[in-house]
Coordinates of N, CA and C in Angstrom, one line a residue:
X20 N 46.3 40.1 -27.6 CA 47.4 40.1 -27.1 C 47.8 40.1 -27.5
X21 N 47.1 40.4 -26.2 CA 48.7 40.5 -24.3 C 47.4 39.3 -24.3
X22 N 48.1 38.0 -23.6 CA 47.6 37.0 -22.9 C 47.5 37.3 -21.5
X23 N 48.9 37.9 -20.9 CA 49.1 38.1 -19.8 C 49.4 39.1 -19.0
X24 N 49.5 39.7 -17.7 CA 49.8 41.4 -17.9 C 49.9 40.7 -16.3
X25 N 51.8 41.5 -15.9 CA 51.9 41.4 -14.7 C 52.8 42.5 -13.6
X26 N 52.2 44.1 -12.7 CA 53.2 44.8 -12.8 C 53.3 44.3 -10.9
X27 N 55.2 43.9 -10.9 CA 55.7 44.1 -9.9 C 56.3 45.0 -9.1
X28 N 56.2 45.5 -7.9 CA 56.7 46.8 -7.1 C 58.0 46.2 -6.6
X29 N 58.5 47.1 -6.8 CA 60.3 47.0 -5.8 C 59.9 45.9 -3.9
X30 N 60.6 45.2 -4.1 CA 60.4 44.5 -2.5 C 61.9 44.6 -1.6
X31 N 62.9 43.6 -2.1 CA 64.3 43.4 -1.8 C 64.7 43.5 -2.9
X32 N 65.7 44.8 -3.2 CA 66.2 44.8 -5.0 C 66.8 46.7 -4.4
X33 N 67.9 46.2 -5.8 CA 69.0 46.6 -5.3 C 68.4 48.6 -6.0
X34 N 67.1 48.2 -6.4 CA 66.7 50.1 -6.4 C 65.7 49.9 -5.7
X35 N 64.9 50.6 -5.0 CA 63.9 51.4 -4.8 C 62.9 51.8 -5.4
X36 N 63.7 53.0 -7.0 CA 62.2 53.2 -7.6 C 61.6 52.3 -8.5
X37 N 62.3 51.1 -9.0 CA 62.3 49.9 -9.9 C 60.8 49.6 -10.0
X38 N 60.7 49.2 -11.6 CA 59.1 49.2 -11.3 C 59.0 47.7 -12.7
X39 N 58.8 46.2 -12.4 CA 58.5 45.4 -13.4 C 57.8 45.6 -14.3
X40 N 57.5 45.9 -15.4 CA 56.0 45.2 -15.5 C 56.3 44.8 -17.1
X41 N 55.5 42.9 -16.6 CA 55.4 42.2 -17.6 C 54.1 41.3 -18.9
X42 N 54.8 41.7 -19.3 CA 53.6 41.1 -20.5 C 53.5 39.9 -20.9
X43 N 53.0 38.8 -21.2 CA 52.8 37.8 -22.2 C 52.3 37.9 -24.5
X44 N 52.6 37.4 -24.7 CA 52.7 37.2 -26.2 C 52.8 35.5 -25.8
X45 N 51.6 35.1 -26.8 CA 51.5 33.4 -27.8 C 52.5 33.5 -28.4
X46 N 53.4 35.1 -28.8 CA 54.5 34.8 -30.2 C 55.1 36.3 -30.4
X47 N 55.7 36.3 -31.4 CA 56.8 37.1 -30.9 C 56.1 38.0 -32.4
X48 N 55.8 37.9 -32.8 CA 55.3 38.8 -33.8 C 53.5 39.7 -33.4
X49 N 53.0 38.6 -32.4 CA 51.9 39.2 -31.0 C 52.4 41.0 -31.0
X50 N 54.2 40.9 -29.9 CA 54.5 41.7 -29.4 C 54.1 42.8 -30.8
X51 N 54.7 43.4 -31.8 CA 54.0 44.6 -32.5 C 52.5 44.1 -32.5
X52 N 51.6 43.1 -33.0 CA 50.4 43.7 -32.9 C 49.6 44.3 -31.8
X53 N 50.0 44.1 -30.4 CA 49.5 43.9 -29.1 C 50.0 45.8 -29.1
X54 N 51.3 47.0 -28.8 CA 51.5 47.8 -29.0 C 50.8 48.5 -30.1
X55 N 50.0 48.1 -31.6 CA 49.2 48.4 -32.7 C 47.8 48.8 -31.4
X56 N 47.0 47.4 -31.3 CA 46.0 46.7 -30.9 C 45.4 48.5 -29.8
X57 N 46.7 48.7 -28.0 CA 47.0 49.4 -27.2 C 46.6 50.6 -27.6
X58 N 47.2 51.0 -29.0 CA 47.3 52.2 -29.4 C 45.6 52.9 -29.7
X59 N 45.7 52.2 -30.8 CA 44.1 51.7 -31.5 C 42.5 52.0 -29.9
X60 N 43.5 51.1 -29.0 CA 42.1 51.3 -27.6 C 42.2 52.5 -26.9
X61 N 43.4 53.2 -26.9 CA 44.0 54.2 -26.3 C 43.2 56.0 -26.7
X62 N 42.9 55.2 -28.4 CA 42.6 56.3 -28.7 C 40.3 56.6 -29.1
X63 N 39.8 55.0 -28.9 CA 38.3 54.9 -27.9 C 38.4 55.4 -27.0
X64 N 39.5 55.2 -26.1 CA 38.9 55.6 -24.4 C 38.8 56.5 -24.5
X65 N 40.1 57.8 -25.0 CA 40.1 58.9 -24.9 C 40.0 59.2 -26.5
X66 N 39.3 59.9 -27.0 CA 38.5 60.4 -28.7 C 39.9 61.5 -28.7
X67 N 39.0 62.1 -28.0 CA 40.3 63.6 -27.9 C 41.0 63.7 -27.7
X68 N 41.3 64.0 -28.5 CA 43.4 63.8 -28.2 C 44.4 64.7 -27.4
X69 N 43.5 65.8 -27.1 CA 43.4 66.0 -26.3 C 44.0 66.1 -24.7
X70 N 42.8 65.3 -24.3 CA 43.0 64.5 -23.4 C 43.3 63.2 -23.0
X71 N 43.1 62.8 -24.8 CA 44.6 61.8 -24.5 C 46.4 62.3 -24.1
X72 N 46.0 63.4 -25.1 CA 47.4 63.5 -24.5 C 48.1 63.8 -23.1
X73 N 46.4 64.6 -22.9 CA 47.0 64.8 -20.9 C 47.6 63.7 -20.5
X74 N 46.4 62.5 -20.6 CA 46.2 61.5 -19.6 C 48.0 61.0 -19.8
X75 N 48.6 60.8 -20.3 CA 50.0 60.3 -20.5 C 50.7 60.6 -20.5
X76 N 50.0 62.6 -20.5 CA 51.5 63.4 -20.1 C 51.9 63.2 -18.6
X77 N 50.4 62.5 -17.8 CA 50.8 62.8 -16.5 C 51.1 61.4 -16.2
X78 N 50.9 60.5 -16.8 CA 50.8 59.2 -16.5 C 52.2 58.6 -17.2
X79 N 53.2 59.2 -17.5 CA 54.7 59.0 -18.1 C 55.5 60.1 -16.7
X80 N 54.3 61.1 -16.0 CA 55.4 62.1 -14.6 C 55.8 60.8 -14.0
X81 N 55.5 60.0 -13.7 CA 55.4 59.1 -12.2 C 56.8 58.2 -13.3
X82 N 57.0 58.6 -14.4 CA 58.6 57.2 -14.2 C 60.0 58.6 -15.3
X83 N 60.9 57.9 -14.8 CA 61.8 58.0 -15.7 C 62.1 58.4 -17.0
X84 N 63.0 58.1 -17.7 CA 63.5 58.0 -19.0 C 63.7 56.7 -18.8
X85 N 64.3 56.4 -18.2 CA 65.7 55.1 -18.2 C 64.9 54.1 -18.4
X86 N 64.4 52.7 -18.9 CA 64.2 51.8 -19.0 C 64.5 50.5 -19.5
X87 N 65.0 50.1 -19.1 CA 65.4 48.0 -20.5 C 64.4 47.7 -20.7
X88 N 64.3 47.1 -22.2 CA 63.5 45.9 -22.1 C 64.6 44.4 -22.5
X89 N 63.5 43.4 -22.0 CA 64.3 41.8 -21.9 C 63.0 41.0 -22.8
X90 N 63.3 40.2 -23.2 CA 62.0 39.2 -23.7 C 62.5 37.3 -23.2
X91 N 62.5 36.9 -22.8 CA 62.3 35.7 -22.3 C 61.0 34.3 -22.9
X92 N 62.0 32.7 -23.1 CA 60.6 32.7 -23.4 C 59.9 31.1 -22.1
X93 N 58.8 31.5 -22.2 CA 58.9 30.5 -21.3 C 59.1 28.4 -21.2
X94 N 59.7 28.8 -20.8 CA 59.7 26.8 -20.9 C 58.4 25.5 -20.4
X95 N 59.2 25.0 -20.5 CA 57.0 23.5 -19.9 C 57.4 23.4 -18.8
X96 N 58.4 23.7 -18.0 CA 58.5 22.9 -16.6 C 58.1 23.7 -16.1
X97 N 56.8 24.0 -16.2 CA 56.6 25.2 -14.9 C 55.1 24.3 -14.1
X98 N 54.9 25.6 -12.8 CA 53.9 25.0 -12.0 C 53.2 26.6 -12.2
X99 N 51.9 26.6 -12.3 CA 51.2 27.4 -12.8 C 50.5 28.3 -11.7
X100 N 49.9 29.6 -11.7 CA 49.3 30.2 -10.4 C 47.8 29.5 -10.5
X101 N 47.3 28.8 -9.3 CA 46.0 28.3 -10.0 C 44.6 28.5 -9.6
X102 N 45.3 30.4 -8.2 CA 43.9 31.2 -8.2 C 44.6 31.9 -8.1
X103 N 43.4 32.8 -8.3 CA 43.7 34.3 -8.5 C 43.6 35.4 -7.1
X104 N 44.3 35.8 -6.8 CA 44.8 36.7 -5.4 C 44.3 37.6 -5.5
X105 N 43.4 38.6 -4.5 CA 43.0 39.9 -3.8 C 44.3 40.3 -3.4
X106 N 45.2 39.4 -3.0 CA 46.2 40.2 -2.2 C 47.3 40.9 -2.8
X107 N 48.3 41.5 -2.9 CA 49.3 41.1 -2.8 C 50.5 39.9 -3.2
X108 N 50.8 39.2 -4.3 CA 51.9 38.4 -4.1 C 53.3 38.1 -3.8
X109 N 54.0 37.6 -3.7 CA 55.4 37.7 -3.5 C 56.1 37.0 -4.4
X110 N 57.1 38.0 -4.7 CA 57.3 37.0 -6.4 C 58.8 37.2 -6.1
X111 N 59.8 36.1 -5.6 CA 60.8 35.6 -6.4 C 61.7 35.7 -6.9
X112 N 62.7 36.6 -7.9 CA 63.0 36.1 -8.7 C 64.6 35.8 -9.0
X113 N 64.7 34.5 -9.0 CA 66.8 34.3 -9.5 C 66.6 34.6 -11.4
X114 N 67.3 34.8 -11.0 CA 68.9 35.0 -12.8 C 69.9 34.6 -12.3
X115 N 69.6 33.1 -13.3 CA 71.6 32.7 -12.8 C 71.6 32.1 -14.3
X116 N 72.5 32.0 -14.6 CA 72.9 32.8 -16.0 C 73.8 31.4 -16.3
X117 N 73.2 30.0 -17.4 CA 73.2 28.9 -17.7 C 73.6 28.5 -18.6
X118 N 74.7 27.1 -18.6 CA 75.2 26.5 -19.8 C 75.3 25.4 -20.7
X119 N 75.7 25.2 -21.5 CA 75.4 24.3 -22.0 C 76.7 23.6 -21.7
X120 N 76.9 22.6 -21.0 CA 78.3 21.8 -20.3 C 79.4 20.8 -21.9
X121 N 80.4 20.6 -21.8 CA 80.6 20.0 -22.8 C 79.9 17.9 -22.9
X122 N 78.8 17.9 -24.4 CA 78.4 16.5 -23.6 C 77.3 16.7 -23.2
X123 N 77.4 18.2 -22.4 CA 75.3 18.0 -22.6 C 74.5 18.5 -24.3
X124 N 73.5 18.4 -22.9 CA 72.8 18.5 -24.9 C 70.4 19.9 -24.4
X125 N 70.4 20.5 -24.8 CA 69.1 21.3 -24.4 C 68.2 20.2 -23.6
X126 N 68.1 19.2 -24.7 CA 66.7 17.9 -23.8 C 67.3 17.3 -22.5
X127 N 68.2 17.2 -22.2 CA 68.4 16.8 -21.4 C 68.5 18.2 -20.0
X128 N 69.1 18.9 -20.7 CA 69.0 20.3 -19.8 C 67.4 20.5 -19.2
X129 N 66.3 19.9 -19.6 CA 64.9 20.4 -20.1 C 64.7 19.2 -19.2
X130 N 65.2 17.5 -18.9 CA 64.5 17.0 -18.4 C 65.0 16.3 -16.7
X131 N 66.6 17.4 -17.2 CA 66.7 16.9 -15.2 C 65.8 18.3 -14.9
X132 N 65.5 19.3 -15.2 CA 64.8 20.5 -14.4 C 63.1 20.0 -14.8
X133 N 62.3 19.0 -15.4 CA 61.6 18.7 -15.3 C 61.5 17.9 -14.1
X134 N 62.6 16.7 -14.3 CA 62.5 16.5 -13.2 C 62.0 16.4 -11.7
X135 N 62.9 17.4 -11.7 CA 63.4 18.4 -10.3 C 61.5 19.6 -10.0
X136 N 61.1 19.3 -10.9 CA 59.8 20.5 -11.0 C 59.1 19.5 -10.7
X137 N 59.1 18.3 -10.8 CA 58.0 16.8 -10.7 C 58.3 16.4 -9.1
X138 N 59.0 16.1 -8.7 CA 59.6 15.5 -7.9 C 59.6 16.7 -7.0
X139 N 60.1 18.1 -6.4 CA 60.0 19.1 -5.7 C 58.8 20.1 -5.4
X140 N 58.8 21.0 -6.8 CA 58.5 21.9 -6.7 C 56.6 21.4 -6.5
X141 N 56.7 21.6 -7.6 CA 55.0 20.8 -7.6 C 54.8 20.8 -6.1
X142 N 55.1 19.2 -5.7 CA 54.9 18.7 -4.1 C 55.1 19.5 -3.4
X143 N 55.0 20.9 -3.8 CA 56.0 22.1 -1.8 C 54.5 22.5 -2.1
X144 N 53.7 23.2 -1.4 CA 52.6 23.4 -1.7 C 52.6 25.2 -0.9
X145 N 54.0 25.5 -0.2 CA 54.3 27.0 0.1 C 54.9 27.6 -1.6
X146 N 54.7 27.1 -2.8 CA 55.3 27.4 -3.5 C 54.3 27.8 -4.6
X147 N 53.1 28.9 -5.1 CA 52.1 29.0 -4.9 C 51.9 28.6 -6.7
X148 N 53.8 29.0 -7.2 CA 53.7 29.5 -9.1 C 55.4 28.7 -8.5
X149 N 55.4 28.9 -10.0 CA 57.1 28.9 -10.6 C 57.1 28.7 -12.4
X150 N 58.4 29.8 -13.1 CA 57.8 30.4 -13.9 C 58.8 29.8 -14.8
X151 N 60.1 29.6 -15.1 CA 61.2 29.2 -15.9 C 61.0 29.6 -16.9
X152 N 62.0 31.0 -16.8 CA 62.5 31.8 -18.6 C 63.6 30.9 -18.9
X153 N 63.7 31.2 -20.1 CA 65.5 31.1 -21.4 C 64.8 32.1 -21.5
X154 N 66.6 32.9 -22.0 CA 66.3 34.3 -22.9 C 66.7 34.1 -24.1
X155 N 65.7 35.0 -24.6 CA 64.7 35.1 -26.1 C 65.3 36.1 -27.1
X156 N 65.9 37.8 -26.4 CA 66.7 39.0 -26.7 C 67.1 39.9 -25.3
X157 N 68.2 40.0 -25.4 CA 68.1 40.7 -24.5 C 70.1 41.4 -24.6
X158 N 70.5 41.8 -22.8 CA 72.1 42.1 -23.1 C 72.5 40.4 -22.7
X159 N 72.1 39.7 -22.2 CA 73.3 37.8 -22.0 C 72.5 37.2 -22.1
X160 N 72.4 36.7 -23.5 CA 71.6 35.1 -23.4 C 71.9 34.4 -22.4
X161 N 72.8 34.4 -21.5 CA 73.6 32.9 -21.1 C 71.9 33.9 -19.3
X162 N 71.3 34.1 -19.7 CA 70.3 34.5 -18.4 C 69.2 33.1 -18.8
X163 N 69.1 32.0 -17.3 CA 68.3 31.9 -17.2 C 67.4 32.3 -15.6
X164 N 66.0 32.6 -16.0 CA 65.1 33.6 -14.7 C 64.4 32.7 -14.1
X165 N 63.8 32.5 -13.7 CA 63.0 31.4 -12.3 C 61.8 32.7 -11.8
X166 N 61.1 31.8 -11.8 CA 59.7 33.5 -11.0 C 59.3 32.0 -9.8
X167 N 59.7 33.0 -8.5 CA 58.7 31.6 -7.7 C 58.0 32.1 -6.8
X168 N 56.7 32.2 -7.4 CA 55.4 32.8 -6.4 C 55.0 32.4 -4.7
X169 N 55.0 33.1 -4.0 CA 54.1 33.0 -2.2 C 53.3 34.6 -1.9
X170 N 52.6 33.6 -1.0 CA 52.1 33.9 -0.5 C 52.2 35.1 1.1
X171 N 53.7 35.3 0.6 CA 54.3 35.7 1.8 C 55.5 36.2 2.1
X172 N 56.1 37.2 2.3 CA 57.6 37.0 2.4 C 58.5 36.3 2.9
X173 N 57.5 35.8 4.4 CA 58.0 34.5 5.2 C 58.2 33.2 4.9
X174 N 57.2 33.4 3.8 CA 56.9 31.4 2.9 C 58.0 31.5 1.6
X175 N 59.4 32.6 1.5 CA 59.8 31.7 1.2 C 61.4 31.5 2.0
X176 N 61.8 31.5 2.8 CA 62.0 30.3 3.8 C 62.1 29.2 4.0
X177 N 60.5 29.2 5.0 CA 59.5 28.0 5.3 C 60.1 26.8 3.2
X178 N 59.0 27.2 2.6 CA 59.8 26.9 0.9 C 61.3 26.2 0.7
X179 N 62.2 27.1 0.9 CA 63.2 26.1 1.2 C 64.2 25.4 1.7
X180 N 63.1 24.8 2.9 CA 63.3 23.8 4.2 C 62.6 22.5 3.3
X181 N 61.3 22.8 3.3 CA 60.0 22.2 2.8 C 61.0 21.8 1.5
X182 N 61.5 22.5 0.7 CA 62.4 21.5 -0.8 C 63.7 20.7 -0.5
X183 N 64.2 21.3 0.6 CA 65.1 20.4 0.9 C 65.1 18.7 1.7
X184 N 63.6 18.8 2.2 CA 63.3 17.4 3.0 C 62.7 17.2 1.8
X185 N 62.0 17.4 0.5 CA 61.3 17.1 -0.4 C 63.0 16.3 -1.4
X186 N 63.6 17.2 -1.6 CA 64.5 16.6 -2.1 C 65.4 14.8 -1.4
X187 N 65.2 15.0 -0.2 CA 65.8 13.7 -0.2 C 65.0 12.8 0.2
X188 N 63.5 13.2 0.4 CA 62.2 12.6 0.1 C 62.1 11.3 -1.5
X189 N 62.4 12.3 -2.6 CA 62.9 11.9 -4.3 C 63.8 11.5 -4.4
X190 N 64.9 11.6 -3.9 CA 66.5 10.7 -3.9 C 67.1 10.7 -3.2
X191 N 66.0 9.4 -2.3 CA 67.3 9.1 -1.1 C 68.5 8.9 -0.3
X192 N 68.8 8.0 -1.8 CA 70.2 7.3 -2.0 C 70.9 9.1 -2.0
X193 N 71.6 8.9 -1.3 CA 72.3 10.2 -1.1 C 74.0 11.0 -2.1
X194 N 73.5 8.7 -2.4 CA 75.1 9.4 -3.8 C 73.7 9.5 -5.0
X195 N 72.8 9.4 -5.4 CA 71.8 9.7 -6.2 C 71.2 10.5 -6.5
X196 N 71.6 11.4 -5.0 CA 70.9 12.8 -4.7 C 71.9 13.2 -5.3
X197 N 73.4 12.8 -4.7 CA 74.8 13.8 -5.0 C 74.9 13.9 -6.2
X198 N 75.1 12.9 -7.6 CA 74.7 12.4 -8.6 C 73.8 12.8 -9.4
X199 N 73.1 13.3 -9.3 CA 71.8 13.9 -9.7 C 72.0 15.8 -10.1
X200 N 72.1 16.7 -8.9 CA 73.0 17.5 -8.3 C 74.2 18.6 -9.2
X201 N 75.5 17.8 -9.0 CA 76.3 16.9 -10.2 C 76.1 17.8 -11.4
X202 N 75.3 16.3 -11.4 CA 74.9 16.4 -13.5 C 74.1 17.7 -13.7
X203 N 73.3 18.5 -13.1 CA 72.9 19.4 -13.4 C 73.0 20.8 -13.5
X204 N 74.1 21.1 -12.3 CA 75.0 22.1 -12.0 C 76.2 22.5 -13.3
X205 N 76.4 20.5 -13.7 CA 77.0 21.7 -14.7 C 76.0 22.8 -16.2
X206 N 74.9 22.5 -16.2 CA 74.6 23.5 -17.2 C 73.7 24.8 -16.3
X207 N 75.7 24.9 -15.2 CA 75.2 26.8 -14.3 C 76.2 26.9 -14.3
X208 N 76.7 28.1 -14.4 CA 78.0 28.7 -14.2 C 78.3 29.0 -12.6
X209 N 77.0 28.4 -12.1 CA 77.6 28.6 -10.8 C 77.4 30.5 -10.0
X210 N 76.3 31.1 -10.9 CA 76.5 32.8 -10.7 C 74.6 32.9 -10.8
X211 N 74.0 33.7 -9.4 CA 72.9 33.7 -8.9 C 71.9 35.0 -8.9
X212 N 71.4 36.0 -9.3 CA 71.5 37.0 -8.2 C 70.0 36.8 -7.7
X213 N 69.4 37.5 -6.7 CA 67.8 37.1 -6.3 C 67.1 38.9 -5.9
X214 N 65.8 38.6 -6.1 CA 65.1 39.7 -6.6 C 63.9 39.4 -5.5
X215 N 63.5 40.3 -5.6 CA 62.2 40.3 -4.7 C 60.6 41.1 -4.9
X216 N 59.9 41.0 -5.2 CA 59.3 42.4 -5.5 C 57.8 41.3 -5.4
X217 N 56.5 43.0 -5.1 CA 55.1 42.2 -4.2 C 54.4 42.9 -5.9
X218 N 53.5 42.6 -6.1 CA 51.8 41.8 -7.3 C 51.9 43.3 -6.7
X219 N 51.1 43.5 -8.3 CA 50.1 44.6 -7.3 C 48.2 44.4 -8.3
X220 N 48.2 43.1 -7.7 CA 46.6 42.8 -8.1 C 45.4 43.4 -9.1
X221 N 45.5 44.3 -9.0 CA 44.3 45.4 -10.2 C 45.1 45.5 -10.9
X222 N 45.9 45.3 -11.5 CA 47.6 45.5 -12.5 C 46.8 44.1 -13.3
X223 N 46.5 43.3 -12.9 CA 47.4 42.0 -13.4 C 45.7 41.6 -14.4
X224 N 46.3 40.8 -15.7 CA 45.2 40.1 -16.2 C 46.4 39.0 -16.6

């Protein structure tokens, strides 16, 4: 029931003890089914109850009781990572606040974002992967979370410069380019926060 799994460690965030555990599911119902199946597999892995209890006690000793849960819905205009990496990858996560402006629609927002992904992000070889998500369940319904995947920390700046050149190539007319970004900008409040994490390849599915 767990389609994918990813463990991300703090690299440049506000909390150096932060760990992100990201699991992918094909449906909302499979979240609950996955927990049930994981419990069954744990009993199979450690049939002896005392050994099982000891393992999870030792594992939990590496964490505090503080955690938060967020459920996000992946959007169609993604650029999946095509090759597995034996080395840690860099995940630049941008959390913006999105909003539907007066006269705007979810379809138009999706079309505008798809256009940018096709014309810029997918043509940028430095961006190994791009995963956009909208809020489904959690503390802030405005969340629009984008995860960009890079080979190295330095590639983030390189990719931003490449994006600028690709934008000029995609919309060579400056007035047309400005009109596009003005239009898509209306779907965001102007707030965003940046986080950078490093993956743990051996804990990925």
